[in-house]
Short mmCIF file of C-alpha atoms in Angstrom, two decimals:
data_model
loop_
_atom_site.label_atom_id
_atom_site.label_comp_id
_atom_site.label_asym_id
_atom_site.label_seq_id
_atom_site.Cartn_x
_atom_site.Cartn_y
_atom_site.Cartn_z
CA GLN A 1 5.56 -2.20 21.01
CA ALA A 2 4.28 1.37 21.22
CA GLN A 3 4.75 1.75 17.46
CA ALA A 4 2.88 -1.50 16.85
CA GLN A 5 -0.04 -0.30 18.98
CA LYS A 6 -0.03 3.03 17.14
CA ALA A 7 -0.07 1.24 13.79
CA ALA A 8 -2.98 -0.95 14.91
CA ARG A 9 -5.03 2.09 15.96
CA LEU A 10 -4.21 3.82 12.69
CA SER A 11 -5.24 0.77 10.67
CA GLU A 12 -8.59 0.60 12.48
CA SER A 13 -9.30 4.30 11.97
CA THR A 14 -8.43 3.97 8.30
CA ARG A 15 -10.78 1.03 7.88
CA ARG A 16 -13.66 3.07 9.29
CA ASN A 17 -12.91 6.21 7.28
CA PRO A 18 -13.24 5.79 3.48
CA CYS A 19 -11.52 9.11 2.82
CA LEU A 20 -8.44 7.94 4.65
CA GLN A 21 -8.49 4.71 2.64
CA LEU A 22 -7.77 6.63 -0.55
CA VAL A 23 -5.14 8.73 1.17
CA ARG A 24 -3.47 5.54 2.35
CA ALA A 25 -3.41 4.27 -1.20
CA MET A 26 -1.87 7.58 -2.32
CA MET A 27 0.76 7.35 0.40
CA GLY A 28 1.59 3.85 -0.74
CA MET A 29 2.38 5.32 -4.15
CA MET A 30 4.70 7.84 -2.54
CA SER A 31 6.68 5.58 -0.24
CA TRP A 32 8.96 4.19 -2.95
CA MET A 33 10.30 7.55 -4.03
CA SER A 34 14.03 8.27 -3.93
CA CYS A 35 16.36 10.78 -5.61
CA THR A 36 19.57 12.76 -5.12
CA SER A 37 17.85 16.15 -4.87
CA CYS A 38 15.53 16.77 -1.93
CA VAL A 39 13.54 19.72 -0.65
CA GLN A 40 12.89 20.04 3.06
CA SER A 41 10.72 22.58 4.86
CA VAL A 42 12.51 24.13 7.82
CA GLU A 43 10.68 26.74 9.92
CA GLY A 44 8.63 27.89 6.96
CA GLU A 45 11.61 28.17 4.59
CA ILE A 46 12.71 25.84 1.81
CA GLN A 47 16.11 24.21 1.87
CA ILE A 48 17.41 22.68 -1.35
CA LYS A 49 19.78 19.75 -0.99
CA ASP A 50 21.64 18.63 -4.08
CA SER A 51 24.61 16.34 -4.50
CA ASP A 52 25.32 18.01 -7.84
CA ALA A 53 26.28 21.66 -7.47
CA ARG A 54 25.73 22.35 -11.15
CA THR A 55 22.27 23.87 -11.20
CA VAL A 56 20.47 25.59 -14.06
CA ALA A 57 18.84 28.36 -12.04
CA ASP A 58 18.65 30.78 -14.91
CA VAL A 59 18.43 28.41 -17.87
CA HIS A 60 14.80 29.39 -18.34
CA ALA A 61 15.10 33.11 -17.70
CA GLN A 62 13.62 33.80 -21.11
CA GLY A 63 10.48 31.76 -20.50
CA PRO A 64 9.57 28.18 -21.44
CA LEU A 65 12.21 26.26 -23.31
CA PRO A 66 11.98 26.70 -27.09
CA ARG A 67 11.46 23.81 -29.41
CA ASP A 68 14.71 21.89 -29.75
CA PRO A 69 15.63 21.38 -33.41
CA THR A 70 16.93 17.92 -32.45
CA LYS A 71 13.48 16.81 -31.33
CA LYS A 72 11.70 14.37 -33.55
CA ALA A 73 9.48 15.93 -36.16
CA THR A 74 5.92 14.77 -36.60
CA ALA A 75 4.04 13.83 -39.71
CA GLN A 76 1.50 16.40 -40.84
CA ALA A 77 -2.05 15.52 -41.69
CA ALA A 78 -3.52 16.10 -45.10
CA ASP A 79 -5.68 18.93 -43.75
CA GLY A 80 -2.61 20.69 -42.34
CA SER A 81 -3.25 19.80 -38.70
CA THR A 82 -0.48 18.26 -36.63
CA PRO A 83 -1.10 15.01 -34.76
CA CYS A 84 -0.08 14.86 -31.13
CA SER A 85 3.61 14.31 -30.62
CA PHE A 86 5.98 14.01 -27.74
CA ALA A 87 7.84 17.07 -28.98
CA ASP A 88 4.80 19.23 -28.32
CA ILE A 89 4.33 18.27 -24.67
CA GLY A 90 4.21 21.21 -22.32
CA GLU A 91 4.27 23.94 -24.96
CA ALA A 92 0.73 25.11 -24.16
CA THR A 93 -0.58 24.04 -27.54
CA SER A 94 -4.11 22.80 -28.09
CA PRO A 95 -4.41 19.03 -27.85
CA PRO A 96 -5.12 17.26 -31.14
CA SER A 97 -8.62 16.09 -31.76
CA ASP A 98 -9.50 12.44 -31.31
CA GLN A 99 -10.30 12.32 -35.00
CA ASN A 100 -6.71 13.22 -35.82
CA CYS A 101 -5.53 10.31 -33.67
CA GLN A 102 -7.70 7.89 -35.57
CA ASP A 103 -6.99 9.03 -39.13
CA GLU A 104 -5.59 6.15 -41.12
CA ASN A 105 -2.39 7.84 -42.23
CA GLN A 106 -1.42 9.69 -39.06
CA ASN A 107 -1.75 7.60 -35.91
CA CYS A 108 0.42 10.01 -33.95
CA GLN A 109 3.52 8.42 -35.38
CA GLU A 110 6.87 10.19 -35.25
CA VAL A 111 9.13 10.56 -38.24
CA ASP A 112 12.29 8.47 -37.99
CA GLU A 113 15.46 10.38 -37.21
CA PRO A 114 19.12 9.41 -36.84
CA ALA A 115 19.68 7.58 -33.58
CA ASP A 116 22.38 10.02 -32.47
CA ALA A 117 20.19 13.12 -32.80
CA ILE A 118 19.78 13.29 -29.02
CA ARG A 119 23.06 12.42 -27.34
CA ALA A 120 23.37 11.28 -23.75
CA PRO A 121 25.70 13.23 -21.46
CA GLU A 122 28.83 11.69 -19.94
CA VAL A 123 27.72 10.33 -16.58
CA ARG A 124 30.28 7.65 -15.68
CA ALA A 125 33.03 10.18 -15.00
CA GLN A 126 30.73 12.03 -12.60
CA LEU A 127 30.05 9.01 -10.38
CA SER A 128 31.71 8.59 -7.03
CA ASP A 129 34.12 5.67 -6.64
CA LYS A 130 31.50 3.79 -4.62
CA ASP A 131 28.74 4.34 -7.20
CA LEU A 132 31.05 3.48 -10.06
CA ALA A 133 31.98 0.20 -8.37
CA ALA A 134 28.28 -0.62 -7.95
CA VAL A 135 27.58 0.16 -11.62
CA LYS A 136 30.46 -2.05 -12.76
CA ALA A 137 29.25 -4.87 -10.51
CA LEU A 138 25.75 -4.54 -11.97
CA GLU A 139 27.12 -4.65 -15.52
CA VAL A 140 28.91 -7.90 -14.66
CA GLU A 141 25.73 -9.28 -13.08
CA LEU A 142 23.70 -8.45 -16.20
CA GLY A 143 26.14 -9.94 -18.68
CA GLN A 144 26.61 -8.91 -22.29
CA ALA A 145 23.18 -9.87 -23.67
CA ASP A 146 21.05 -8.29 -20.95
CA GLY A 147 23.37 -5.29 -20.84
CA ASP A 148 22.79 -4.72 -24.55
CA ALA A 149 19.03 -5.11 -24.03
CA VAL A 150 19.06 -2.46 -21.29
CA ARG A 151 21.06 -0.14 -23.54
CA ALA A 152 18.51 -0.62 -26.34
CA ALA A 153 15.66 0.24 -23.94
CA LEU A 154 17.11 3.62 -22.92
CA VAL A 155 15.10 6.67 -23.89
CA PRO A 156 16.91 9.11 -26.22
CA GLY A 157 19.38 11.17 -24.22
CA GLU A 158 19.55 8.78 -21.27
CA ALA A 159 22.97 7.48 -20.28
CA LEU A 160 23.32 3.80 -19.43
CA GLU A 161 24.86 4.69 -16.07
CA SER A 162 21.85 6.87 -15.22
CA CYS A 163 19.48 3.95 -15.78
CA LEU A 164 21.66 1.54 -13.81
CA MET A 165 21.93 3.99 -10.91
CA ARG A 166 18.14 4.35 -10.75
CA PHE A 167 17.68 0.60 -10.41
CA LEU A 168 20.57 0.33 -7.98
CA GLY A 169 19.08 3.10 -5.86
CA ALA A 170 15.77 1.26 -5.77
CA SER A 171 17.60 -1.94 -4.74
CA ASN A 172 19.66 -0.51 -1.86
CA MET A 173 22.70 -0.41 -4.18
CA LYS A 174 22.77 -4.21 -4.41
CA PRO A 175 23.74 -5.39 -7.93
CA ARG A 176 21.95 -8.76 -7.91
CA PRO A 177 18.47 -7.43 -6.98
CA ALA A 178 19.01 -4.52 -9.38
CA ALA A 179 19.83 -6.94 -12.21
CA LYS A 180 16.69 -8.93 -11.43
CA ALA A 181 14.60 -5.75 -11.46
CA LEU A 182 16.09 -4.69 -14.80
CA ARG A 183 15.25 -8.08 -16.34
CA THR A 184 11.68 -7.71 -15.04
CA MET A 185 11.50 -4.30 -16.68
CA LEU A 186 12.84 -5.63 -19.97
CA ALA A 187 10.30 -8.47 -20.02
CA TRP A 188 7.51 -5.98 -19.33
CA ARG A 189 8.63 -3.61 -22.08
CA ALA A 190 8.66 -6.49 -24.57
CA THR A 191 4.96 -7.12 -23.98
CA ALA A 192 3.55 -3.72 -22.89
CA LYS A 193 5.50 -1.76 -25.55
CA PRO A 194 5.44 1.58 -23.68
CA ASP A 195 7.50 3.24 -26.42
CA GLU A 196 4.60 2.67 -28.79
CA LEU A 197 2.09 3.92 -26.20
CA ALA A 198 4.12 7.12 -25.87
CA SER A 199 3.68 7.86 -29.57
CA ARG A 200 -0.12 7.70 -29.38
CA CYS A 201 -2.65 10.28 -28.28
CA ALA A 202 -4.15 9.98 -24.81
CA GLY A 203 -7.64 9.44 -26.19
CA ASP A 204 -6.38 6.76 -28.53
CA VAL A 205 -4.73 4.87 -25.66
CA ALA A 206 -7.76 5.12 -23.38
CA GLY A 207 -10.28 4.54 -26.16
CA CYS A 208 -12.34 7.63 -25.38
CA PRO A 209 -12.62 11.27 -26.48
CA GLU A 210 -9.67 13.41 -25.44
CA GLU A 211 -12.08 15.89 -23.85
CA LEU A 212 -13.27 13.29 -21.36
CA LEU A 213 -9.74 12.81 -20.03
CA ASP A 214 -9.10 16.56 -19.95
CA GLN A 215 -12.21 17.01 -17.86
CA TYR A 216 -11.95 14.10 -15.45
CA MET A 217 -8.26 13.04 -15.40
CA PRO A 218 -6.19 16.12 -16.29
CA THR A 219 -2.43 15.52 -16.35
CA TRP A 220 0.04 17.75 -18.16
CA HIS A 221 3.66 18.82 -18.52
CA GLN A 222 4.27 22.45 -17.48
CA GLY A 223 7.83 23.53 -18.23
CA PHE A 224 10.92 22.72 -16.16
CA ASP A 225 12.16 23.55 -12.70
CA LYS A 226 15.34 25.45 -11.88
CA LYS A 227 17.36 22.23 -11.96
CA GLY A 228 16.07 21.44 -15.44
CA ARG A 229 13.70 18.67 -14.37
CA PRO A 230 10.29 18.32 -16.05
CA VAL A 231 7.37 19.64 -14.00
CA ILE A 232 4.35 17.33 -14.26
CA PHE A 233 0.93 18.36 -12.95
CA SER A 234 -1.92 16.01 -12.05
CA HIS A 235 -5.12 17.68 -10.89
CA TYR A 236 -6.40 14.95 -8.61
CA GLY A 237 -9.13 17.28 -7.36
CA LYS A 238 -10.80 16.95 -10.76
CA PHE A 239 -10.38 13.18 -11.02
CA ARG A 240 -13.74 11.45 -11.43
CA PHE A 241 -13.57 7.72 -12.04
CA GLY A 242 -17.31 7.22 -12.42
CA PRO A 243 -17.83 9.10 -15.73
CA VAL A 244 -14.65 7.65 -17.22
CA LEU A 245 -15.54 4.06 -16.36
CA GLU A 246 -19.13 4.60 -17.51
CA ALA A 247 -17.76 5.72 -20.88
CA GLY A 248 -16.32 2.24 -21.31
CA VAL A 249 -12.75 3.00 -20.30
CA THR A 250 -11.37 0.08 -18.28
CA VAL A 251 -8.92 0.32 -15.38
CA GLU A 252 -6.42 -1.47 -17.61
CA LYS A 253 -6.72 1.33 -20.18
CA ILE A 254 -6.31 3.99 -17.49
CA LEU A 255 -3.13 2.25 -16.34
CA GLN A 256 -1.89 2.12 -19.92
CA LEU A 257 -2.47 5.86 -20.05
CA HIS A 258 -0.32 6.25 -16.93
CA MET A 259 2.42 4.16 -18.55
CA ARG A 260 2.24 6.37 -21.64
CA ASN A 261 2.63 9.49 -19.53
CA SER A 262 5.48 7.90 -17.55
CA GLU A 263 7.30 7.06 -20.77
CA ARG A 264 6.84 10.60 -22.05
CA THR A 265 8.17 11.98 -18.77
CA ALA A 266 11.21 9.71 -19.12
CA ARG A 267 11.76 11.07 -22.62
CA LEU A 268 11.58 14.61 -21.31
CA CYS A 269 14.29 13.71 -18.80
CA GLY A 270 16.43 12.32 -21.61
CA GLU A 271 15.97 15.42 -23.76
CA GLN A 272 16.89 17.65 -20.84
CA SER A 273 19.97 15.55 -20.07
CA SER A 274 21.14 16.00 -23.64
CA LYS A 275 20.34 19.70 -23.73
CA LEU A 276 21.91 20.62 -20.37
CA GLY A 277 24.88 18.27 -20.61
CA HIS A 278 24.33 16.47 -17.31
CA ASP A 279 22.03 13.81 -15.97
CA ILE A 280 18.35 14.65 -15.45
CA SER A 281 16.74 11.41 -14.34
CA ASN A 282 13.58 12.43 -12.48
CA ALA A 283 10.74 14.92 -12.43
CA LEU A 284 9.01 17.29 -10.04
CA ILE A 285 5.41 16.12 -9.58
CA ILE A 286 2.66 18.54 -8.54
CA MET A 287 -0.51 16.90 -7.26
CA ASP A 288 -3.37 19.43 -7.00
CA THR A 289 -6.13 18.01 -4.77
CA GLN A 290 -8.46 21.03 -4.72
CA GLY A 291 -12.03 19.86 -5.24
CA TRP A 292 -11.42 16.21 -4.41
CA ASP A 293 -14.69 14.26 -4.64
CA SER A 294 -15.08 11.56 -1.99
CA ASN A 295 -17.46 9.72 -4.35
CA ASN A 296 -14.32 8.42 -6.04
CA LEU A 297 -13.97 6.21 -3.00
CA LYS A 298 -17.10 4.32 -3.99
CA SER A 299 -15.36 3.06 -7.09
CA LYS A 300 -13.40 -0.15 -6.82
CA GLY A 301 -11.56 0.98 -9.92
CA ALA A 302 -9.92 3.83 -8.00
CA PHE A 303 -8.10 1.43 -5.71
CA GLU A 304 -7.16 -0.91 -8.55
CA TRP A 305 -5.75 2.14 -10.32
CA ALA A 306 -3.73 3.22 -7.25
CA ARG A 307 -2.26 -0.26 -6.83
CA GLY A 308 -1.45 -0.48 -10.52
CA ILE A 309 0.31 2.88 -10.51
CA ALA A 310 2.39 1.89 -7.48
CA LYS A 311 3.46 -1.33 -9.23
CA SER A 312 4.26 0.43 -12.51
CA ASP A 313 6.27 3.21 -10.92
CA THR A 314 8.15 0.88 -8.58
CA GLU A 315 9.02 -1.90 -11.02
CA TYR A 316 9.25 -0.19 -14.40
CA TYR A 317 10.08 3.47 -13.67
CA PRO A 318 11.99 3.44 -10.36
CA GLU A 319 13.19 6.78 -9.03
CA ARG A 320 11.58 8.76 -11.84
CA MET A 321 9.64 10.83 -9.31
CA GLY A 322 12.19 13.14 -7.76
CA GLN A 323 9.96 15.30 -5.58
CA LEU A 324 6.24 15.44 -4.84
CA PHE A 325 4.25 18.55 -3.96
CA ILE A 326 0.67 17.93 -2.82
CA ILE A 327 -1.10 21.29 -2.93
CA ASN A 328 -4.55 22.46 -1.83
CA ALA A 329 -4.64 19.38 0.35
CA PRO A 330 -7.73 18.74 2.49
CA SER A 331 -7.10 18.31 6.19
CA SER A 332 -7.59 14.53 5.96
CA VAL A 333 -4.56 14.19 3.68
CA ASN A 334 -2.35 16.24 6.00
CA TYR A 335 -3.63 14.40 9.06
CA PHE A 336 -3.04 10.99 7.62
CA TYR A 337 0.41 11.78 6.31
CA ARG A 338 1.51 13.11 9.71
CA ALA A 339 0.18 9.93 11.30
CA VAL A 340 2.04 7.54 8.99
CA SER A 341 5.16 9.54 8.12
CA TRP A 342 7.09 7.84 10.92
CA ALA A 343 6.96 4.66 8.82
CA PHE A 344 8.77 6.32 5.88
CA SER A 345 12.51 6.70 5.62
CA GLU A 346 13.95 10.14 6.19
CA LYS A 347 14.90 10.25 2.51
CA ALA A 348 11.29 9.62 1.46
CA ARG A 349 9.95 12.16 3.94
CA ASN A 350 12.28 14.82 2.54
CA GLN A 351 10.80 14.28 -0.91
CA ILE A 352 7.17 14.86 0.03
CA GLN A 353 5.70 18.27 0.75
CA ILE A 354 2.01 18.79 1.60
CA PHE A 355 0.45 22.25 1.50
CA ALA A 356 -3.07 23.45 2.25
CA GLY A 357 -3.72 26.98 0.99
CA ARG A 358 -2.14 28.95 -1.84
CA GLU A 359 -0.31 31.17 0.64
CA GLN A 360 1.65 28.08 1.67
CA TRP A 361 2.41 26.33 -1.59
CA GLU A 362 2.97 29.23 -4.00
CA PRO A 363 6.20 30.57 -2.38
CA ALA A 364 7.53 27.03 -2.04
CA LEU A 365 6.73 26.21 -5.68
CA LEU A 366 8.32 29.43 -6.95
CA GLU A 367 11.43 28.56 -4.97
CA LEU A 368 11.81 25.51 -7.21
CA VAL A 369 10.25 26.66 -10.49
CA ASP A 370 10.72 30.00 -12.24
CA ALA A 371 7.49 31.94 -12.75
CA SER A 372 8.07 31.89 -16.51
CA GLN A 373 7.47 28.13 -16.44
CA LEU A 374 4.17 28.18 -14.52
CA SER A 375 0.69 29.22 -15.58
CA PRO A 376 -1.09 32.05 -13.69
CA GLU A 377 -3.19 29.51 -11.76
CA TYR A 378 0.01 28.38 -10.09
CA GLY A 379 1.72 31.73 -9.59
CA GLY A 380 3.45 32.10 -12.93
CA SER A 381 3.25 33.99 -16.22
CA ALA A 382 3.31 31.20 -18.82
CA PRO A 383 0.21 30.45 -20.91
CA SER A 384 -2.20 27.95 -19.41
CA PRO A 385 -1.87 24.60 -21.18
CA ASP A 386 -4.79 22.84 -22.76
CA VAL A 387 -4.22 20.02 -20.29
CA SER A 388 -3.51 16.98 -22.48
CA MET A 389 -0.04 15.55 -21.89
#
């Protein structure tokens, strides 16, 4: 009863405070998160919990990962410029111009390569007896046809067992709900075609100049953490929905852009799994909220976007977000999270870290990510990317 009264008071305060409304939407996006590796703050220190003792703490000692010769090559334009490609994500290269994306002969398409160029690691032998039994039960539940369809939908480098474990984890390890969720995902992929979205430039997907997205919705890949997971930055403090919507970009297009980025992140996980020889199934997400503009709250599109992201990440990319760091957070974010965190599972709470000033988040971030992988703005020595993912 006391919790119910507390929830009622919280709901009323949220209704009256538009800033907290957006924070609530953001927290809704976080609540589904789950992974095997968690970071927990204990008396100002960072504890790393990992069910897999095989870390890659010094894999990146020589700086950002070099281009992998097994990555897909990209077609080159007639003028010598290179269209945007998944292989170039996170290498601090200048984003391709919108004109390049629209040229008739080079719509950001990748050159075909043998299917076995990026091999998935052996995952089944690494599963516990309990997890292996759940995977086998899910395979039976799916049947041959749907099982083959799931296998065909895997990103390069992703093991079938890794995919099945993600959907099982999101379904409380119950095979029947997991099979239903996988079939929902397959039906969505057949119509949304995220693999095609991933091969297109951000400006091409959104239908606007690339510079507009870099200015008002910057999201980028910035190296890998010490476990080998992709590090994805979103500078929410610079997000401005008004100018983007006024430029004719619809909420549907913005959500397609998120799906494109999610698919590219999944591909990064697959590439890392192949390169490191063990499963990398999720990413470290850094959400920078410095400079957040409350005028975003006046846009209905912002809330449609938040709901759409929550649906996409929950239904189509479950457990792809391994950990979330919210940095440079205004006091309202911290206040609201503390007020609602009791409603989250302990597992979810362990995956979310909120930091105010740089003196708080920089040591914690460097505990997880080597300085060679981060740009100077975030305490590292790597070149600053040109934003576009």
